Amino acid sequence: MTHIYSPQRLFIILILLANNIFVSAQSIPFEENRLIDRLSESNNWADSILSTLSDDERIAQLFMVAAYSNKGTKESEKISNLVNKYQIGGIIFFQGEPGKQAELTNWYQSLAKVPLWIGMDAEIGLGARLKQTISYPRQIMLGAIQDDDLIFQLGKQIGIECQRLGVHVNFSPVMDVNNNPHNPVINSRSFGEDRYNVTNKSYAFASGMEKSGIIAVGKHFPGHGDTATDSHFELPLVDHSIERLDSIELFPFRYVINNGLAGIMVSHLNVPALDSLQKVATLSKPIVTHLLKEEMGFKGLIFTDALNMRGIRKFYKKGVVDAKALVAGNDVLLFTENVPIAVKEIKLALKSGELSWDQINEKCLKILKAKYWLNLNEYKPIDRNKLWSGLNTQQGFILRRELTEKAITLVKNDERLLPLKRLDTLRIASVAMGVSIRNRFQEYMGRYTDIDFFQIEKNASIESYSQLLKKLSGYNLVIVSKHDSDLRAAKKFGITNQTIEFLSELSKNQKVIFDLFANPYGLDLYEGTDRLKGILVSYEDNIETQMASAQIIFGGLASQGRLPVTVNERFPVGTGFETKHNRLGFSIPEQVGLNTLKLNVIDSIVHDAIKKKATPGCQILIARKGKVVFHKSYGHRTYEGKVEVRNPDIYDLASLTKIVATLPALMQLSDEGWINVDHSLGEYFSKAKGSNKDTLILRKILAHEARLLSYKPFQWEAVDSSSFDKDLFSRTFSKRYSLKVADKLYLDRNYKFKEGIFSHENSEEYPIQVANELFIHKGYHDTIINQILTSELRKSNGYKYSDLGFIMMGEMVKEISGESLDNYVKRHLYNMLGASSLGYNPLKRFNVDRIVPTQNDKFFRKQWIKAYVHDPTAAMLGGVSGHAGVFGNAGDLAKLGQMYLQEGTYGGETYISVETMNRFTSRAYPNSENRRGIGFDKPYYNPDEKGGPACEEASDLSFGHTGFTGTMIWVDPKYDLLYIFLSNRICPDEANTKLIDMDVRTKIQSQIYKSLIEEEKTDSEFITMPFSPFRKGMFY
């Protein structure tokens, strides 16, 4: 027997055991029905089955042979023969497809006298081996996560998926402490280099697996983390002292074994300190029996690593290795290559006395007890009905997203650059290395602000990189991302010399953020990282990491990850900067407490509205808890159906202008002390002095309670009275009144506009464009304002909606700030928000093809209105007014709405104070019948009252506005909910009121509330161990 003890070793063992006893007392067990406990108890079923088995069948129970679901009939016949003839104990499945694996599993089980136990190497979920199933992040990425309950949930979820596919044993987690960056086989499969972190997460993952009734098998004992050789090809050497092995390699195994782990896999390693004869660990009695079973007290199931691996096979013939593995103390022989020869060799070992039948019976009985725990005593075939949906659940995809979001690590953040602030000061370029077209990372960054995108393929020439460097010289921020990564350290993780040199050269003259979508060890290959202003490690290159990383850069997600390994001295284990979530992010409904299936009802509401011609198309956006979870476009821009509506398309927002331009400007001026809403108009707007508007209180104007007329038809007041007989309009149709304007309203066909107001040519006298080839006199703006100021006031008090007050508010903002309203909101709001589509006069910024048309105006401008404001008064004011004129899409409008939800802050900037937000969004006159806030609309007092601006489910705290063109934005702080609806329901005729009559906007809003999932506060199922992977004072 090889001697492995020493006084120093015994001392270390005692210290570790004492520590483990202390830890164990504070941590939860796996479950009350722990497999480890069941293995040491008597079991009548297992005893009875054992008594029925022949000698050969008892030996055969120790085998788990490899099987594939993608190798055809010859392969399945081979496995069928092994089950039928030898009654092997189990199967480990490798590559294939889930439906076929389920079919084969049911068939093999039907041939078995004792139900088979089925195993898989599902370290990252079933997707590690099978197509059409979920792959979760690799363990190195999971090692960056600070919430171990998520790791528990992952183990539990993978267990659920294994159960659904009839898999009973998962050879996971990898418990190796990876402290060798060049490790060719473990590396990214490990939770990292910190023993506490590896221990915590191994325990959490295994606990979750067993919670789902699956046997978790920790590997690769006694520790494969510090090797430079792949045991699949050669025998790795772990040449460390006993003391070092105890403190690092064995540390996770000791703890998790002491806390209930029921399965351990022994690896093919040469560990001289543990076996002086330098036997392969799998075949070493000192390692398997004396260390693992006796010294460490492991009473569970011991599995060999795959016996076909060249790290062990090169030393022994097939079959011989199986017998030697049992002699060493293993219970289960994994990937036996030749069952008949193995049975023969095991019998020879029994005959020679190396093995005893007591040992065989003990191992067989332990396996049978495990099968009983797995409920194989009541075996039922796999239900193949809806198998795909059972393996690809929403719960699984949500968990994968959450794991990704919590793992991405910000390892450098000079001057707290991230998340990016003051987007209006940045000219950003994005360079994606390793791709040829715009990827999801670039797409999601583009949702936050205007960015110029570049791509450069993996094998691009030096000249291509040089040309790109020149193109980037004009930008003050460049975001470089490395894609097309490789898992293998030997392949430099897919990082080429060209990308290294490019990044180094770029950072000499530019401010650069670098995002590495690859193994964190790859960061060490890059030179000049000290010059980079920000560095993110995103670990893997897939849709989830690209989406999440883009959001972290802009504040749509918080950065929470910590490096699980040391990259170099600059980036040691534990490095990670935390940032806050301060902009809209993007997610799926269930992640924020909404039900996708119920939200999908919105589709039918919209399709019905389009079918009934309430609107030709629309955009809808829903956000909750700071996450956009529903953003769809429907239908077409017009009823001709030639161009579909897309999310970037820009709509005329109509009266939403009041709360997306005029009100935020007024609230900012209020914060700065320039106005007081309880003072009079004349104090701030000089043109109002001396008029009947002079003493009107701003609060009353904004709450539509200042006795102002609803509106004035300024376009018709520009009509020459001599061009019509008596009245411009008539309620009855006739030869003269033949132009139908609205229901039962007809226009004199002979009308003409006054001379000197409009011109079809642009000139110094007619500089203001009203529509295509139509311009208005430069002085007519003042004419309209004077007409408002000289208009009569209503005699009755009380609420009456009016555009006139907001027109004056827009003029007031200009007088106080010294900037026109359009420039003010562009500079102080939209550019800073990154809301580039929001603004007045969109033709000055966008191609006409991006803008959705509104009305076919047959009477005033006599043309299709496209890219010019629909509202005639706003058009005559040059497209800029306090009541109408702003255009935009739902995505950018949501940024403003979210700023409101966040009480005036967004992207790290405060636009409006909390106090001012609360004042303006509360009811202006709470003791009156007026429902309005200060400028904002509010729900009816009585939610049962029909025809209100919001649905009956909207809370009293909610606020928003609707627009004449068929638009709506509504914010509900109680539910942290934002809803936007944009349409052109007036296309082609503004007399079309079907959208309003059918309550389309509020029906959709109501469905959102019906989609809310009742949230219950529940305690976490898993309690993190007291080990802290990054304890203060230990790591940076």
mmCIF file with all atom_site columns, C-alpha atoms in Angstrom, residues 617-619 637 646-657 837-842 849-854 866-870 885-893 965-967 981-985:
data_model
loop_
_atom_site.group_PDB
_atom_site.id
_atom_site.type_symbol
_atom_site.label_atom_id
_atom_site.label_alt_id
_atom_site.label_comp_id
_atom_site.label_asym_id
_atom_site.label_entity_id
_atom_site.label_seq_id
_atom_site.pdbx_PDB_ins_code
_atom_site.Cartn_x
_atom_site.Cartn_y
_atom_site.Cartn_z
_atom_site.occupancy
_atom_site.B_iso_or_equiv
_atom_site.pdbx_formal_charge
_atom_site.auth_seq_id
_atom_site.auth_comp_id
_atom_site.auth_asym_id
_atom_site.auth_atom_id
_atom_site.pdbx_PDB_model_num
ATOM 1  C CA . GLY A 1 617 ? -50.859 50.611 -39.135 1.00 0.00 ? 617 GLY A CA 1
ATOM 2  C CA . CYS A 1 618 ? -49.296 51.467 -35.817 1.00 0.00 ? 618 CYS A CA 1
ATOM 3  C CA . GLN A 1 619 ? -46.379 51.126 -33.405 1.00 0.00 ? 619 GLN A CA 1
ATOM 4  C CA . ARG A 1 637 ? -48.228 53.242 -43.712 1.00 0.00 ? 637 ARG A CA 1
ATOM 5  C CA . ARG A 1 646 ? -41.285 49.414 -39.067 1.00 0.00 ? 646 ARG A CA 1
ATOM 6  C CA . ASN A 1 647 ? -40.064 50.332 -35.603 1.00 0.00 ? 647 ASN A CA 1
ATOM 7  C CA . PRO A 1 648 ? -37.730 53.124 -36.815 1.00 0.00 ? 648 PRO A CA 1
ATOM 8  C CA . ASP A 1 649 ? -40.570 54.839 -38.712 1.00 0.00 ? 649 ASP A CA 1
ATOM 9  C CA . ILE A 1 650 ? -41.433 58.335 -37.532 1.00 0.00 ? 650 ILE A CA 1
ATOM 10 C CA . TYR A 1 651 ? -44.968 59.467 -36.698 1.00 0.00 ? 651 TYR A CA 1
ATOM 11 C CA . ASP A 1 652 ? -46.604 62.858 -36.195 1.00 0.00 ? 652 ASP A CA 1
ATOM 12 C CA . LEU A 1 653 ? -47.199 62.850 -32.428 1.00 0.00 ? 653 LEU A CA 1
ATOM 13 C CA . ALA A 1 654 ? -49.840 65.621 -32.563 1.00 0.00 ? 654 ALA A CA 1
ATOM 14 C CA . SER A 1 655 ? -50.887 66.734 -29.058 1.00 0.00 ? 655 SER A CA 1
ATOM 15 C CA . LEU A 1 656 ? -48.314 64.499 -27.385 1.00 0.00 ? 656 LEU A CA 1
ATOM 16 C CA . THR A 1 657 ? -46.188 67.570 -28.155 1.00 0.00 ? 657 THR A CA 1
ATOM 17 C CA . SER A 1 837 ? -36.090 60.852 -33.943 1.00 0.00 ? 837 SER A CA 1
ATOM 18 C CA . LEU A 1 838 ? -37.903 63.211 -31.561 1.00 0.00 ? 838 LEU A CA 1
ATOM 19 C CA . GLY A 1 839 ? -38.188 66.782 -32.741 1.00 0.00 ? 839 GLY A CA 1
ATOM 20 C CA . TYR A 1 840 ? -39.928 69.299 -34.893 1.00 0.00 ? 840 TYR A CA 1
ATOM 21 C CA . ASN A 1 841 ? -39.708 69.537 -38.699 1.00 0.00 ? 841 ASN A CA 1
ATOM 22 C CA . PRO A 1 842 ? -38.324 66.056 -39.326 1.00 0.00 ? 842 PRO A CA 1
ATOM 23 C CA . ASP A 1 849 ? -39.138 57.820 -46.760 1.00 0.00 ? 849 ASP A CA 1
ATOM 24 C CA . ARG A 1 850 ? -38.747 57.286 -43.026 1.00 0.00 ? 850 ARG A CA 1
ATOM 25 C CA . ILE A 1 851 ? -41.782 59.413 -42.125 1.00 0.00 ? 851 ILE A CA 1
ATOM 26 C CA . VAL A 1 852 ? -45.334 58.035 -42.028 1.00 0.00 ? 852 VAL A CA 1
ATOM 27 C CA . PRO A 1 853 ? -47.920 60.164 -43.900 1.00 0.00 ? 853 PRO A CA 1
ATOM 28 C CA . THR A 1 854 ? -50.960 61.535 -42.120 1.00 0.00 ? 854 THR A CA 1
ATOM 29 C CA . LYS A 1 866 ? -46.061 63.674 -45.316 1.00 0.00 ? 866 LYS A CA 1
ATOM 30 C CA . ALA A 1 867 ? -43.169 64.890 -43.167 1.00 0.00 ? 867 ALA A CA 1
ATOM 31 C CA . TYR A 1 868 ? -45.017 68.132 -42.455 1.00 0.00 ? 868 TYR A CA 1
ATOM 32 C CA . VAL A 1 869 ? -47.065 68.558 -39.315 1.00 0.00 ? 869 VAL A CA 1
ATOM 33 C CA . HIS A 1 870 ? -50.704 67.697 -39.766 1.00 0.00 ? 870 HIS A CA 1
ATOM 34 C CA . GLY A 1 885 ? -45.508 69.632 -34.206 1.00 0.00 ? 885 GLY A CA 1
ATOM 35 C CA . VAL A 1 886 ? -43.231 67.027 -32.618 1.00 0.00 ? 886 VAL A CA 1
ATOM 36 C CA . PHE A 1 887 ? -42.501 63.846 -34.574 1.00 0.00 ? 887 PHE A CA 1
ATOM 37 C CA . GLY A 1 888 ? -40.833 60.687 -33.362 1.00 0.00 ? 888 GLY A CA 1
ATOM 38 C CA . ASN A 1 889 ? -40.995 56.921 -33.042 1.00 0.00 ? 889 ASN A CA 1
ATOM 39 C CA . ALA A 1 890 ? -42.051 54.789 -30.101 1.00 0.00 ? 890 ALA A CA 1
ATOM 40 C CA . GLY A 1 891 ? -38.504 53.767 -29.213 1.00 0.00 ? 891 GLY A CA 1
ATOM 41 C CA . ASP A 1 892 ? -37.307 57.323 -28.697 1.00 0.00 ? 892 ASP A CA 1
ATOM 42 C CA . LEU A 1 893 ? -40.552 58.499 -27.123 1.00 0.00 ? 893 LEU A CA 1
ATOM 43 C CA . THR A 1 965 ? -53.414 61.659 -35.221 1.00 0.00 ? 965 THR A CA 1
ATOM 44 C CA . GLY A 1 966 ? -54.084 58.540 -33.139 1.00 0.00 ? 966 GLY A CA 1
ATOM 45 C CA . THR A 1 967 ? -51.264 58.613 -30.619 1.00 0.00 ? 967 THR A CA 1
ATOM 46 C CA . PHE A 1 981 ? -49.314 53.799 -29.123 1.00 0.00 ? 981 PHE A CA 1
ATOM 47 C CA . LEU A 1 982 ? -48.561 55.633 -32.358 1.00 0.00 ? 982 LEU A CA 1
ATOM 48 C CA . SER A 1 983 ? -50.734 55.585 -35.446 1.00 0.00 ? 983 SER A CA 1
ATOM 49 C CA . ASN A 1 984 ? -51.942 57.681 -38.345 1.00 0.00 ? 984 ASN A CA 1
ATOM 50 C CA . ARG A 1 985 ? -55.627 56.973 -37.919 1.00 0.00 ? 985 ARG A CA 1
#
